[in-house]
């Protein structure tokens, strides 16, 4: 049964999350500031209803948050990492407690399905669990010195303030991907969430505040500044913020990267994707269809790992095309709080315009529409943000195909000959985030994963491009930005490496056998 959200229902969710009043857009964790910036109104793309309004942070508010973060870092970095990990463990338990209302708020404010909203909150829990174990494994190396009576080793120290700029499509998980690791590493964090989803950010800050207050965590370890591009610009230019982790468009990432690079700061950039699935003659159609369809229409095509292109061998092209068109005819589009629906709305009407523009450009370049795209109207679609997922026969070199459109548009194209031809097509785009191949041929799968194979940060065999487990490092190459978040050794980006040499002998031999007698 579809849940129709009312003003009372919205207030109940916010109340369950401990949010009594929303009018302040900056926080140091222990304190909310009465911000006086422009009023940001958050409307749900589900039904067009106002979720809440909040005052944006000003430059004065930003400065206050940064100063408090600097003070907090001096204390937080001295707390043993396992003790910091224990606090993150408690945060995971608190998020578990709030999983249902937070997941519902994510779904309603952003527009993704309730299952995906709950799944995103589960990612927060998972990364906290990962970080707890990591807090006892911040390893360095020990090296043998060429000088007798000497020991060499390396260790990692926290950087300081980590600035987090996140996007609307994963309004809570990406923040926690960064914070959980940064906090156990001894860093403090200041977060600028997307101004399209500010209420979920306030909810996360409130949940964190409960845990941090109970543990006496210094005010400033978790900072929040809600605002537009001007806040992001302040953060990128600020030499007191050694690391900026930015998730969003390639255009935004190039600006942030250039600004941070000009002051020799560090950037962790997670930007656009133009992800393809290669479908070979031996592929199992029962795996191809659900993998491709979910990858293309999940979150209404608003994932950086969404499937944008299918590169299909000409011998199975017609068969795959027919199966896809049949599957698209079964898609249910509507209120994402109804778990029977497959596709929810786009984030706003600007995204709808971008979707329509992309379809228009695809046909002008010679693309053939297989499944018509359109804006849906009528009962249940009053927000004007619901669109029909589309399939377009296209060529990889089309300008619009080379571009990432954050919408449910799937471009399909043929390849002939060996798998190397498909890999060449897949790699021939500016982005390099996620990729996949559907094959039962061992040689093809190994070629895809080889040095001459996929040039993406993520390469999958017999699963789609969309979604990733937190245990592996997440990110991509080329215009995707080169950053890595989440699992594996991604924690190292939040720390500075230091090489140490200890002389425990009675003499001072110099390296490389140099003599310097006085």
Coordinates of N, CA, C and O in Angstrom, one line a residue, residues 308-439:
X308 N 24.8 3.3 -18.0 CA 24.5 4.3 -19.0 C 24.5 3.6 -20.4 O 23.8 4.0 -21.3
X309 N 25.4 2.6 -20.6 CA 25.6 2.0 -21.9 C 25.6 0.5 -21.8 O 26.2 -0.1 -20.9
X310 N 25.0 -0.2 -22.8 CA 25.2 -1.6 -23.0 C 25.9 -1.8 -24.3 O 25.4 -1.3 -25.4
X311 N 27.0 -2.6 -24.3 CA 27.8 -2.9 -25.5 C 27.6 -4.3 -25.8 O 28.1 -5.2 -25.0
X312 N 26.8 -4.6 -26.8 CA 26.2 -6.0 -27.0 C 26.8 -6.6 -28.3 O 26.8 -5.9 -29.3
X313 N 27.2 -7.8 -28.2 CA 27.8 -8.5 -29.4 C 26.7 -8.6 -30.4 O 25.5 -8.9 -30.1
X314 N 27.0 -8.4 -31.7 CA 26.0 -8.4 -32.7 C 25.3 -9.7 -32.9 O 24.1 -9.8 -33.3
X315 N 25.9 -10.8 -32.4 CA 25.2 -12.1 -32.6 C 24.1 -12.3 -31.6 O 23.2 -13.2 -31.8
X316 N 24.1 -11.6 -30.5 CA 23.0 -11.7 -29.5 C 22.2 -10.3 -29.3 O 21.4 -10.2 -28.5
X317 N 22.6 -9.4 -30.2 CA 22.0 -8.0 -30.0 C 20.5 -8.0 -30.1 O 19.8 -7.4 -29.2
X318 N 19.9 -8.6 -31.1 CA 18.4 -8.6 -31.2 C 17.7 -9.3 -30.1 O 16.7 -8.8 -29.6
X319 N 18.3 -10.4 -29.6 CA 17.7 -11.1 -28.5 C 17.8 -10.3 -27.2 O 16.8 -10.2 -26.5
X320 N 18.9 -9.6 -26.9 CA 19.0 -8.8 -25.7 C 18.1 -7.6 -25.8 O 17.4 -7.2 -24.9
X321 N 18.1 -7.0 -27.0 CA 17.2 -5.8 -27.2 C 15.7 -6.2 -26.9 O 15.0 -5.4 -26.2
X322 N 15.3 -7.3 -27.5 CA 13.9 -7.7 -27.3 C 13.6 -7.9 -25.8 O 12.5 -7.5 -25.3
X323 N 14.5 -8.5 -25.1 CA 14.3 -8.8 -23.7 C 14.3 -7.5 -22.8 O 13.5 -7.4 -21.9
X324 N 15.1 -6.6 -23.2 CA 15.1 -5.3 -22.5 C 13.8 -4.5 -22.7 O 13.3 -4.0 -21.7
X325 N 13.4 -4.4 -23.9 CA 12.1 -3.7 -24.2 C 11.0 -4.4 -23.4 O 10.1 -3.7 -22.8
X326 N 10.9 -5.7 -23.4 CA 9.9 -6.4 -22.6 C 10.0 -6.1 -21.2 O 9.0 -5.9 -20.5
X327 N 11.2 -6.1 -20.6 CA 11.4 -5.8 -19.2 C 11.0 -4.4 -18.8 O 10.3 -4.1 -17.8
X328 N 11.3 -3.4 -19.7 CA 11.0 -2.0 -19.4 C 9.4 -1.8 -19.4 O 8.9 -0.9 -18.7
X329 N 8.7 -2.6 -20.2 CA 7.3 -2.5 -20.2 C 6.7 -2.9 -18.9 O 5.5 -2.6 -18.6
X330 N 7.4 -3.6 -18.1 CA 6.9 -4.1 -16.8 C 7.3 -3.2 -15.6 O 6.9 -3.4 -14.5
X331 N 8.0 -2.1 -15.9 CA 8.5 -1.3 -14.8 C 7.3 -0.5 -14.2 O 6.4 0.0 -14.9
X332 N 7.3 -0.4 -12.9 CA 6.3 0.4 -12.2 C 6.9 1.6 -11.7 O 7.9 1.6 -10.9
X333 N 6.3 2.8 -12.1 CA 6.9 4.1 -11.8 C 5.9 4.8 -10.8 O 4.7 4.9 -11.1
X334 N 6.4 5.3 -9.7 CA 5.5 6.0 -8.8 C 6.2 6.2 -7.4 O 7.4 6.2 -7.3
X335 N 5.3 6.5 -6.5 CA 5.8 6.9 -5.1 C 6.8 5.9 -4.6 O 6.5 4.7 -4.5
X336 N 8.0 6.3 -4.3 CA 9.1 5.4 -3.9 C 8.8 4.8 -2.5 O 9.5 3.8 -2.1
X337 N 7.9 5.3 -1.7 CA 7.6 4.8 -0.4 C 6.7 3.5 -0.6 O 6.5 2.8 0.4
X338 N 6.2 3.3 -1.8 CA 5.5 2.1 -2.1 C 6.5 1.1 -2.7 O 7.1 1.2 -3.7
X339 N 6.8 0.0 -1.9 CA 7.8 -0.9 -2.3 C 7.5 -1.8 -3.5 O 8.4 -2.5 -4.0
X340 N 6.3 -1.6 -4.0 CA 6.0 -2.3 -5.3 C 6.5 -1.6 -6.5 O 6.5 -2.1 -7.6
X341 N 6.8 -0.3 -6.3 CA 7.3 0.5 -7.5 C 8.8 0.3 -7.7 O 9.6 0.1 -6.7
X342 N 9.2 0.3 -8.9 CA 10.6 0.1 -9.3 C 11.4 1.4 -9.4 O 12.6 1.5 -9.1
X343 N 10.7 2.5 -9.9 CA 11.3 3.7 -10.2 C 10.6 4.9 -9.5 O 9.4 5.0 -9.6
X344 N 11.3 5.7 -8.9 CA 10.8 6.9 -8.2 C 11.1 8.1 -9.1 O 11.4 8.0 -10.3
X345 N 11.0 9.3 -8.5 CA 11.2 10.6 -9.3 C 12.6 11.0 -9.4 O 13.5 10.5 -8.7
X346 N 12.9 11.9 -10.4 CA 14.2 12.6 -10.4 C 14.2 13.6 -9.3 O 13.1 14.0 -8.7
X347 N 15.3 14.2 -8.9 CA 15.4 15.0 -7.8 C 14.7 16.3 -7.9 O 14.1 16.8 -6.9
X348 N 14.6 16.9 -9.1 CA 13.9 18.2 -9.2 C 13.6 18.4 -10.7 O 13.9 17.6 -11.6
X349 N 12.9 19.5 -11.0 CA 12.5 19.8 -12.4 C 13.7 20.1 -13.3 O 13.6 19.9 -14.5
X350 N 14.8 20.6 -12.7 CA 16.0 20.9 -13.5 C 16.5 19.6 -14.0 O 17.0 19.5 -15.2
X351 N 16.5 18.5 -13.2 CA 16.9 17.2 -13.7 C 16.0 16.7 -14.8 O 16.5 16.0 -15.7
X352 N 14.7 17.0 -14.7 CA 13.8 16.5 -15.7 C 14.1 17.2 -17.1 O 14.1 16.6 -18.1
X353 N 14.5 18.5 -17.0 CA 14.8 19.2 -18.2 C 16.1 18.7 -18.8 O 16.2 18.6 -20.0
X354 N 17.1 18.3 -18.0 CA 18.3 17.7 -18.5 C 18.0 16.4 -19.2 O 18.6 16.0 -20.2
X355 N 17.1 15.6 -18.6 CA 16.7 14.3 -19.2 C 16.1 14.5 -20.6 O 16.4 13.8 -21.5
X356 N 15.1 15.5 -20.7 CA 14.5 15.7 -22.0 C 15.5 16.3 -23.0 O 15.5 15.9 -24.2
X357 N 16.4 17.1 -22.5 CA 17.4 17.6 -23.4 C 18.3 16.5 -24.0 O 18.7 16.5 -25.1
X358 N 18.7 15.6 -23.1 CA 19.5 14.5 -23.5 C 18.9 13.6 -24.6 O 19.5 13.2 -25.6
X359 N 17.6 13.3 -24.4 CA 16.8 12.5 -25.4 C 16.7 13.3 -26.7 O 16.9 12.7 -27.8
X360 N 16.5 14.6 -26.7 CA 16.5 15.4 -27.9 C 17.8 15.4 -28.6 O 17.8 15.2 -29.8
X361 N 18.9 15.5 -27.9 CA 20.2 15.5 -28.5 C 20.5 14.1 -29.1 O 21.2 14.0 -30.1
X362 N 20.1 13.1 -28.4 CA 20.4 11.7 -28.9 C 19.7 11.5 -30.2 O 20.3 10.9 -31.2
X363 N 18.5 11.9 -30.4 CA 17.8 11.7 -31.7 C 18.4 12.6 -32.8 O 18.5 12.2 -33.9
X364 N 18.8 13.8 -32.4 CA 19.4 14.7 -33.4 C 20.7 14.1 -33.9 O 21.1 14.4 -35.1
X365 N 21.4 13.4 -33.1 CA 22.7 12.8 -33.5 C 22.5 11.5 -34.3 O 23.5 10.9 -34.7
X366 N 21.3 11.0 -34.4 CA 21.0 9.8 -35.1 C 20.6 8.6 -34.3 O 20.4 7.5 -34.8
X367 N 20.3 8.8 -33.0 CA 19.9 7.8 -32.2 C 18.4 7.4 -32.5 O 17.6 8.2 -32.9
X368 N 18.1 6.1 -32.2 CA 16.8 5.6 -32.5 C 16.2 5.2 -31.1 O 16.7 4.4 -30.4
X369 N 15.0 5.8 -30.8 CA 14.3 5.6 -29.6 C 13.7 4.2 -29.6 O 12.8 3.9 -30.5
X370 N 14.0 3.3 -28.7 CA 13.4 2.0 -28.6 C 12.3 2.0 -27.5 O 11.2 1.4 -27.7
X371 N 12.5 2.7 -26.4 CA 11.5 2.8 -25.4 C 11.4 4.3 -25.2 O 12.3 5.0 -24.8
X372 N 10.2 4.9 -25.5 CA 10.0 6.3 -25.4 C 10.2 6.9 -24.0 O 9.7 6.3 -23.1
X373 N 10.9 8.0 -23.9 CA 10.9 8.7 -22.7 C 9.9 9.8 -22.7 O 9.6 10.4 -23.7
X374 N 9.4 10.1 -21.5 CA 8.4 11.2 -21.3 C 8.3 11.6 -19.9 O 8.7 10.9 -19.0
X375 N 7.7 12.8 -19.7 CA 7.4 13.2 -18.3 C 6.0 12.7 -18.0 O 5.1 12.9 -18.8
X376 N 5.9 12.1 -16.8 CA 4.6 11.5 -16.5 C 3.7 12.5 -15.7 O 4.2 13.3 -14.9
X377 N 2.5 12.5 -16.0 CA 1.5 13.5 -15.4 C 0.3 12.7 -14.9 O 0.1 11.5 -15.2
X378 N -0.5 13.4 -14.1 CA -1.7 12.8 -13.6 C -1.6 12.4 -12.1 O -0.6 12.8 -11.5
X379 N -2.5 11.6 -11.7 CA -2.5 11.3 -10.2 C -1.3 10.5 -9.8 O -0.8 9.6 -10.5
X380 N -0.7 11.0 -8.7 CA 0.6 10.4 -8.2 C 1.8 11.0 -8.8 O 2.9 10.8 -8.3
X381 N 1.7 11.8 -9.9 CA 2.8 12.4 -10.5 C 2.8 14.0 -10.4 O 3.4 14.7 -11.2
X382 N 2.1 14.5 -9.4 CA 1.9 15.9 -9.3 C 3.2 16.7 -9.1 O 3.2 17.9 -9.4
X383 N 4.3 16.1 -8.6 CA 5.5 16.9 -8.4 C 6.2 17.3 -9.7 O 7.0 18.2 -9.7
X384 N 5.8 16.6 -10.8 CA 6.4 16.9 -12.1 C 7.8 16.4 -12.3 O 8.5 16.8 -13.2
X385 N 8.2 15.5 -11.4 CA 9.6 14.9 -11.4 C 9.7 13.5 -11.8 O 10.8 12.9 -11.8
X386 N 8.6 12.9 -12.2 CA 8.5 11.5 -12.7 C 8.7 11.4 -14.2 O 8.0 12.1 -14.9
X387 N 9.6 10.5 -14.6 CA 9.8 10.3 -16.0 C 9.8 8.9 -16.4 O 10.0 8.0 -15.5
X388 N 9.6 8.6 -17.7 CA 9.6 7.2 -18.2 C 11.1 6.8 -18.5 O 11.7 7.5 -19.3
X389 N 11.6 5.8 -17.9 CA 13.0 5.3 -18.3 C 13.0 5.0 -19.8 O 12.0 4.4 -20.4
X390 N 14.0 5.4 -20.5 CA 14.1 5.3 -22.0 C 15.3 4.4 -22.4 O 16.3 4.4 -21.7
X391 N 15.1 3.8 -23.6 CA 16.2 3.1 -24.2 C 16.5 3.7 -25.6 O 15.5 3.9 -26.3
X392 N 17.7 3.9 -25.9 CA 18.1 4.6 -27.2 C 19.2 3.7 -27.8 O 20.2 3.5 -27.2
X393 N 18.9 3.3 -29.1 CA 20.0 2.8 -29.9 C 20.9 3.9 -30.3 O 20.5 4.9 -30.9
X394 N 22.2 3.8 -30.1 CA 23.1 4.9 -30.3 C 24.5 4.4 -30.7 O 24.8 3.2 -30.7
X395 N 25.4 5.3 -31.0 CA 26.8 5.0 -31.2 C 27.6 5.6 -30.1 O 27.3 6.7 -29.6
X396 N 28.7 4.9 -29.7 CA 29.5 5.4 -28.6 C 30.1 6.7 -28.8 O 30.3 7.5 -27.8
X397 N 30.3 7.1 -30.1 CA 31.0 8.4 -30.3 C 30.0 9.6 -30.2 O 30.5 10.7 -30.3
X398 N 28.7 9.4 -30.1 CA 27.8 10.5 -30.0 C 28.2 11.4 -28.9 O 28.5 10.9 -27.8
X399 N 28.1 12.6 -29.1 CA 28.5 13.6 -28.0 C 27.7 13.4 -26.7 O 28.2 13.4 -25.6
X400 N 26.4 13.1 -26.9 CA 25.5 13.0 -25.7 C 25.8 11.6 -25.0 O 25.7 11.5 -23.8
X401 N 26.3 10.6 -25.7 CA 26.7 9.4 -25.1 C 28.0 9.5 -24.3 O 28.2 8.9 -23.3
X402 N 28.8 10.4 -24.8 CA 30.1 10.7 -24.1 C 29.9 11.4 -22.8 O 30.7 11.5 -21.9
X403 N 28.7 12.0 -22.6 CA 28.3 12.9 -21.5 C 27.5 12.1 -20.5 O 26.7 11.2 -20.9
X404 N 27.7 12.3 -19.2 CA 26.9 11.7 -18.2 C 25.6 12.5 -17.9 O 25.7 13.7 -17.6
X405 N 24.5 11.8 -18.2 CA 23.2 12.4 -17.8 C 22.6 11.7 -16.6 O 22.4 10.5 -16.7
X406 N 22.3 12.5 -15.6 CA 21.8 11.9 -14.3 C 20.3 11.6 -14.4 O 19.5 12.3 -13.9
X407 N 20.0 10.6 -15.2 CA 18.6 10.2 -15.5 C 18.5 8.8 -16.0 O 19.5 8.3 -16.5
X408 N 17.3 8.2 -16.1 CA 17.2 6.8 -16.5 C 17.2 6.7 -18.1 O 16.1 6.4 -18.7
X409 N 18.3 7.0 -18.7 CA 18.4 6.8 -20.1 C 19.5 5.8 -20.4 O 20.7 5.9 -19.9
X410 N 19.2 4.7 -21.1 CA 20.1 3.6 -21.4 C 20.4 3.6 -22.9 O 19.5 3.5 -23.7
X411 N 21.7 3.8 -23.2 CA 22.1 3.7 -24.6 C 22.6 2.3 -24.9 O 23.5 1.8 -24.2
X412 N 22.1 1.7 -26.0 CA 22.6 0.4 -26.4 C 23.3 0.4 -27.7 O 22.9 1.2 -28.6
X413 N 24.3 -0.4 -27.9 CA 25.1 -0.4 -29.2 C 25.7 -1.7 -29.4 O 25.8 -2.6 -28.5
X414 N 26.1 -2.0 -30.7 CA 26.7 -3.3 -31.1 C 28.2 -3.2 -31.1 O 28.8 -2.2 -31.2
X415 N 28.8 -4.4 -30.9 CA 30.2 -4.6 -31.2 C 30.3 -5.9 -32.0 O 29.4 -6.8 -31.8
X416 N 31.3 -6.1 -32.8 CA 31.5 -7.3 -33.5 C 33.0 -7.8 -33.2 O 33.8 -7.0 -32.7
X417 N 33.2 -9.0 -33.6 CA 34.6 -9.6 -33.4 C 34.8 -9.9 -31.9 O 33.9 -10.3 -31.2
X418 N 36.1 -9.8 -31.5 CA 36.5 -10.3 -30.1 C 36.2 -9.3 -29.1 O 35.8 -8.1 -29.3
X419 N 36.3 -9.7 -27.8 CA 36.0 -8.9 -26.7 C 36.8 -7.6 -26.6 O 36.4 -6.6 -26.0
X420 N 38.0 -7.7 -27.2 CA 38.9 -6.5 -27.1 C 38.2 -5.3 -27.8 O 38.5 -4.1 -27.5
X421 N 37.4 -5.6 -28.8 CA 36.7 -4.5 -29.5 C 35.6 -3.8 -28.6 O 35.4 -2.6 -28.6
X422 N 35.0 -4.7 -27.8 CA 34.0 -4.1 -26.8 C 34.7 -3.3 -25.7 O 34.2 -2.3 -25.3
X423 N 35.9 -3.8 -25.2 CA 36.6 -3.1 -24.2 C 37.1 -1.8 -24.7 O 37.0 -0.8 -24.0
X424 N 37.5 -1.7 -26.0 CA 37.9 -0.4 -26.6 C 36.8 0.6 -26.5 O 36.9 1.7 -26.2
X425 N 35.6 0.1 -26.9 CA 34.4 1.0 -26.9 C 34.1 1.4 -25.4 O 33.8 2.6 -25.2
X426 N 34.1 0.5 -24.5 CA 33.8 0.8 -23.1 C 34.8 1.9 -22.6 O 34.3 2.8 -21.9
X427 N 36.0 1.7 -22.9 CA 37.0 2.7 -22.3 C 37.0 4.0 -23.0 O 37.6 5.0 -22.5
X428 N 36.4 4.1 -24.2 CA 36.5 5.3 -25.0 C 35.4 6.3 -24.6 O 34.6 6.8 -25.4
X429 N 35.5 6.7 -23.3 CA 34.7 7.8 -22.8 C 35.6 8.6 -21.8 O 36.5 8.0 -21.3
X430 N 35.2 9.8 -21.4 CA 36.1 10.5 -20.5 C 36.1 10.0 -19.1 O 37.0 10.3 -18.3
X431 N 35.0 9.3 -18.7 CA 34.9 8.9 -17.3 C 35.4 7.4 -17.1 O 35.5 6.7 -18.1
X432 N 35.7 7.1 -15.9 CA 36.2 5.7 -15.6 C 35.9 5.2 -14.3 O 36.8 4.8 -13.5
X433 N 34.6 5.2 -13.9 CA 34.2 4.7 -12.6 C 33.9 3.2 -12.5 O 34.7 2.4 -12.0
X434 N 32.8 2.8 -13.1 CA 32.4 1.4 -12.9 C 32.2 0.7 -14.3 O 31.9 1.4 -15.3
X435 N 32.4 -0.6 -14.3 CA 32.3 -1.3 -15.6 C 31.9 -2.8 -15.3 O 32.2 -3.2 -14.1
X436 N 31.4 -3.5 -16.3 CA 31.0 -4.9 -16.0 C 31.0 -5.6 -17.4 O 30.9 -5.0 -18.4
X437 N 31.2 -6.9 -17.3 CA 31.1 -7.8 -18.4 C 30.2 -9.0 -18.0 O 30.4 -9.5 -16.9
X438 N 29.4 -9.4 -18.9 CA 28.5 -10.6 -18.8 C 29.1 -11.6 -19.7 O 29.0 -11.5 -20.9
X439 N 29.7 -12.7 -19.2 CA 30.3 -13.7 -20.0 C 30.4 -15.0 -19.2 O 30.6 -14.9 -18.0

